[in-house]
Tab-separated table of C-alpha atoms in Angstrom:
chain	number	residue	atom	x	y	z
A	1	MET	CA	52.836	24.818	-134.206
A	2	HIS	CA	52.724	24.753	-137.983
A	3	ARG	CA	49.297	24.006	-139.469
A	4	LEU	CA	50.620	20.984	-141.384
A	5	THR	CA	52.104	19.293	-138.308
A	6	PRO	CA	48.843	17.869	-136.832
A	7	LYS	CA	47.843	16.423	-140.219
A	8	LEU	CA	51.303	14.942	-140.700
A	9	LEU	CA	51.205	13.412	-137.225
A	10	LEU	CA	47.736	11.979	-137.911
A	11	CYS	CA	48.930	10.484	-141.197
A	12	LEU	CA	51.972	8.975	-139.472
A	13	GLY	CA	49.666	7.586	-136.797
A	14	VAL	CA	47.339	6.074	-139.415
A	15	PHE	CA	50.353	4.557	-141.187
A	16	GLY	CA	51.736	3.121	-137.944
A	17	VAL	CA	48.458	1.614	-136.785
A	18	VAL	CA	47.568	0.097	-140.160
A	19	PHE	CA	51.113	-1.128	-140.811
A	20	CYS	CA	51.355	-2.855	-137.423
A	21	LEU	CA	47.864	-4.305	-137.788
A	22	HIS	CA	48.764	-5.917	-141.106
A	23	ALA	CA	52.417	-6.755	-140.485
A	24	PHE	CA	52.196	-8.356	-137.057
A	25	ILE	CA	48.682	-9.772	-136.602
A	26	GLY	CA	47.192	-12.796	-138.341
A	27	LYS	CA	48.817	-15.515	-140.351
A	28	SER	CA	50.408	-15.288	-143.784
A	29	GLN	CA	48.678	-16.647	-146.836
A	30	VAL	CA	50.944	-17.799	-149.608
A	31	ALA	CA	49.013	-18.508	-152.774
A	32	ASP	CA	49.201	-16.054	-155.651
A	33	SER	CA	52.072	-14.297	-153.881
A	34	ARG	CA	54.126	-17.502	-153.615
A	35	TRP	CA	56.477	-16.461	-156.426
A	36	SER	CA	56.307	-12.667	-155.951
A	37	ILE	CA	59.577	-12.277	-154.054
A	38	TYR	CA	61.314	-14.768	-156.344
A	39	THR	CA	60.139	-12.803	-159.390
A	40	ALA	CA	61.189	-9.487	-157.804
A	41	LEU	CA	64.591	-10.968	-156.964
A	42	SER	CA	64.893	-12.228	-160.528
A	43	ILE	CA	64.131	-8.707	-161.797
A	44	VAL	CA	66.736	-7.195	-159.465
A	45	LYS	CA	69.474	-9.776	-160.076
A	46	GLU	CA	68.849	-10.931	-163.641
A	47	GLY	CA	66.720	-8.196	-165.234
A	48	HIS	CA	63.880	-10.535	-166.218
A	49	THR	CA	60.758	-12.121	-164.756
A	50	ASP	CA	61.409	-15.771	-165.462
A	51	LEU	CA	62.030	-18.144	-162.577
A	52	ASP	CA	64.500	-20.465	-164.304
A	53	GLU	CA	67.138	-19.926	-161.606
A	54	TYR	CA	64.775	-21.434	-158.998
A	55	GLN	CA	64.144	-24.833	-160.632
A	56	ASP	CA	64.616	-26.776	-157.395
A	57	GLY	CA	62.077	-24.516	-155.663
A	58	LEU	CA	59.627	-24.862	-158.529
A	59	GLN	CA	59.974	-28.632	-158.418
A	60	LEU	CA	59.638	-28.795	-154.632
A	61	ASN	CA	56.367	-26.837	-154.918
A	62	GLY	CA	55.066	-29.097	-157.686
A	63	TYR	CA	55.329	-26.267	-160.224
A	64	TYR	CA	52.365	-24.648	-158.488
A	65	ALA	CA	51.069	-21.707	-160.569
A	66	ILE	CA	53.990	-21.957	-163.023
A	67	GLU	CA	53.637	-21.695	-166.784
A	68	HIS	CA	56.325	-22.468	-169.317
A	69	PHE	CA	56.704	-20.184	-172.309
A	70	ASN	CA	59.530	-20.382	-174.861
A	71	GLY	CA	61.428	-22.731	-172.553
A	72	HIS	CA	61.251	-20.427	-169.507
A	73	ALA	CA	59.271	-20.777	-166.267
A	74	TYR	CA	56.986	-17.892	-165.234
A	75	THR	CA	54.421	-17.452	-162.502
A	76	GLN	CA	50.901	-17.477	-163.896
A	77	PHE	CA	49.919	-14.546	-161.692
A	78	PRO	CA	50.253	-10.900	-162.775
A	79	VAL	CA	53.610	-9.221	-162.268
A	80	GLY	CA	52.157	-6.236	-160.383
A	81	SER	CA	53.001	-7.557	-156.916
A	82	PRO	CA	56.584	-8.472	-157.843
A	83	VAL	CA	57.091	-5.050	-159.438
A	84	LEU	CA	55.834	-3.371	-156.241
A	85	ALA	CA	58.223	-5.564	-154.243
A	86	VAL	CA	61.267	-4.655	-156.389
A	87	PRO	CA	62.288	-1.537	-154.390
A	88	PHE	CA	62.228	-3.522	-151.135
A	89	VAL	CA	64.056	-6.494	-152.614
A	90	PHE	CA	66.603	-4.146	-154.224
A	91	VAL	CA	67.363	-2.438	-150.898
A	92	ILE	CA	67.570	-5.750	-149.064
A	93	GLU	CA	69.805	-7.199	-151.773
A	94	LYS	CA	72.106	-4.133	-151.824
A	95	THR	CA	72.447	-4.083	-148.035
A	96	GLY	CA	73.811	-7.598	-148.180
A	97	VAL	CA	70.972	-9.296	-146.321
A	98	ASP	CA	70.594	-12.830	-147.655
A	99	ILE	CA	66.845	-13.080	-148.197
A	100	MET	CA	67.324	-16.509	-149.679
A	101	SER	CA	68.344	-18.110	-146.394
A	102	GLY	CA	65.069	-18.138	-144.459
A	103	THR	CA	63.491	-21.079	-142.732
A	104	ASP	CA	59.912	-21.240	-144.060
A	105	ALA	CA	59.358	-24.928	-144.841
A	106	GLY	CA	56.892	-24.075	-147.611
A	107	TYR	CA	59.670	-22.746	-149.822
A	108	ALA	CA	62.424	-24.488	-151.700
A	109	ALA	CA	65.258	-26.104	-149.778
A	110	ALA	CA	68.058	-24.271	-151.578
A	111	HIS	CA	66.158	-21.025	-152.217
A	112	ARG	CA	64.168	-20.027	-149.152
A	113	ILE	CA	62.542	-16.686	-148.540
A	114	PRO	CA	61.156	-15.777	-145.123
A	115	ALA	CA	57.369	-15.435	-145.324
A	116	GLY	CA	57.601	-12.236	-143.278
A	117	ILE	CA	59.023	-10.282	-146.196
A	118	GLU	CA	55.798	-10.629	-148.182
A	119	LYS	CA	53.767	-9.561	-145.146
A	120	ILE	CA	55.927	-6.497	-144.487
A	121	ILE	CA	55.756	-5.338	-148.116
A	122	ALA	CA	51.985	-5.894	-148.298
A	123	ALA	CA	51.502	-4.100	-144.961
A	124	PHE	CA	53.499	-1.123	-146.262
A	125	TYR	CA	51.273	-0.714	-149.333
A	126	ILE	CA	48.045	-1.220	-147.363
A	127	ALA	CA	49.199	1.403	-144.833
A	128	MET	CA	50.190	3.834	-147.595
A	129	THR	CA	46.750	3.410	-149.179
A	130	ALA	CA	45.109	4.200	-145.838
A	131	VAL	CA	47.323	7.309	-145.505
A	132	PHE	CA	46.299	8.520	-148.970
A	133	LEU	CA	42.638	7.894	-148.137
A	134	PHE	CA	42.919	9.733	-144.823
A	135	PRO	CA	42.868	13.322	-146.198
A	136	ILE	CA	40.435	12.611	-149.046
A	137	GLY	CA	38.168	10.233	-147.124
A	138	PRO	CA	35.911	12.907	-145.650
A	139	ARG	CA	35.216	14.238	-149.118
A	140	PHE	CA	34.551	11.079	-151.128
A	141	MET	CA	33.806	8.129	-148.868
A	142	GLY	CA	30.542	7.227	-147.189
A	143	GLY	CA	30.068	5.072	-144.130
A	144	PRO	CA	31.780	5.597	-140.757
A	145	PRO	CA	32.733	9.039	-139.414
A	146	PRO	CA	35.057	10.786	-141.900
A	147	ARG	CA	38.371	10.334	-140.076
A	148	LEU	CA	37.697	6.657	-139.367
A	149	ARG	CA	37.091	5.758	-143.008
A	150	PRO	CA	40.729	4.957	-143.875
A	151	LEU	CA	40.897	2.638	-140.887
A	152	SER	CA	37.608	1.142	-142.050
A	153	PHE	CA	39.305	0.441	-145.400
A	154	ALA	CA	42.316	-1.126	-143.678
A	155	SER	CA	40.126	-3.487	-141.681
A	156	HIS	CA	37.860	-4.350	-144.615
A	157	PRO	CA	38.128	-7.889	-146.027
A	158	SER	CA	39.300	-6.488	-149.376
A	159	ALA	CA	42.545	-5.290	-147.754
A	160	TRP	CA	43.255	-8.449	-145.766
A	161	PRO	CA	44.013	-10.838	-148.631
A	162	ALA	CA	46.727	-8.451	-149.829
A	163	GLY	CA	48.765	-9.208	-146.732
A	164	ARG	CA	47.253	-12.189	-144.966
A	165	SER	CA	44.099	-13.544	-143.408
A	166	PRO	CA	42.396	-11.574	-140.623
A	167	PRO	CA	43.024	-12.571	-137.030
A	168	GLY	CA	40.821	-15.207	-135.533
């Protein structure tokens, strides 16, 4: 067996465990990420970050966390999360999946996005972070036994808000 294979399998295992933990356990929190998928979709479809095309959704949500600048509506939160979501939204959009036809009652009537998309994208990035920490963890991180440190990160409260609240 090639020397790289066990490490690759371990990294895939870490990714799988952390991804499943964050994607399928606990409940979603929609606060600062409320407009992330909308903004990413706006970037993909329109090439900008304003949310003007979602006026009915903005109104239905009481313009929560929306700022108006030069006559355009923008989320008040940083654009980092929407930019990270762009590759996922692009692929979903290009495969013809209608991500605007979900059923989450918290979103606009005419422009709905399933809450699960945010969770899946957040879980992907949390799992990738754990995978990157896995090989360097023994060298730079203190705390639990070296190979458990990435999983310690993934279960730490600082990682949970990125995807959702912890179970319980």
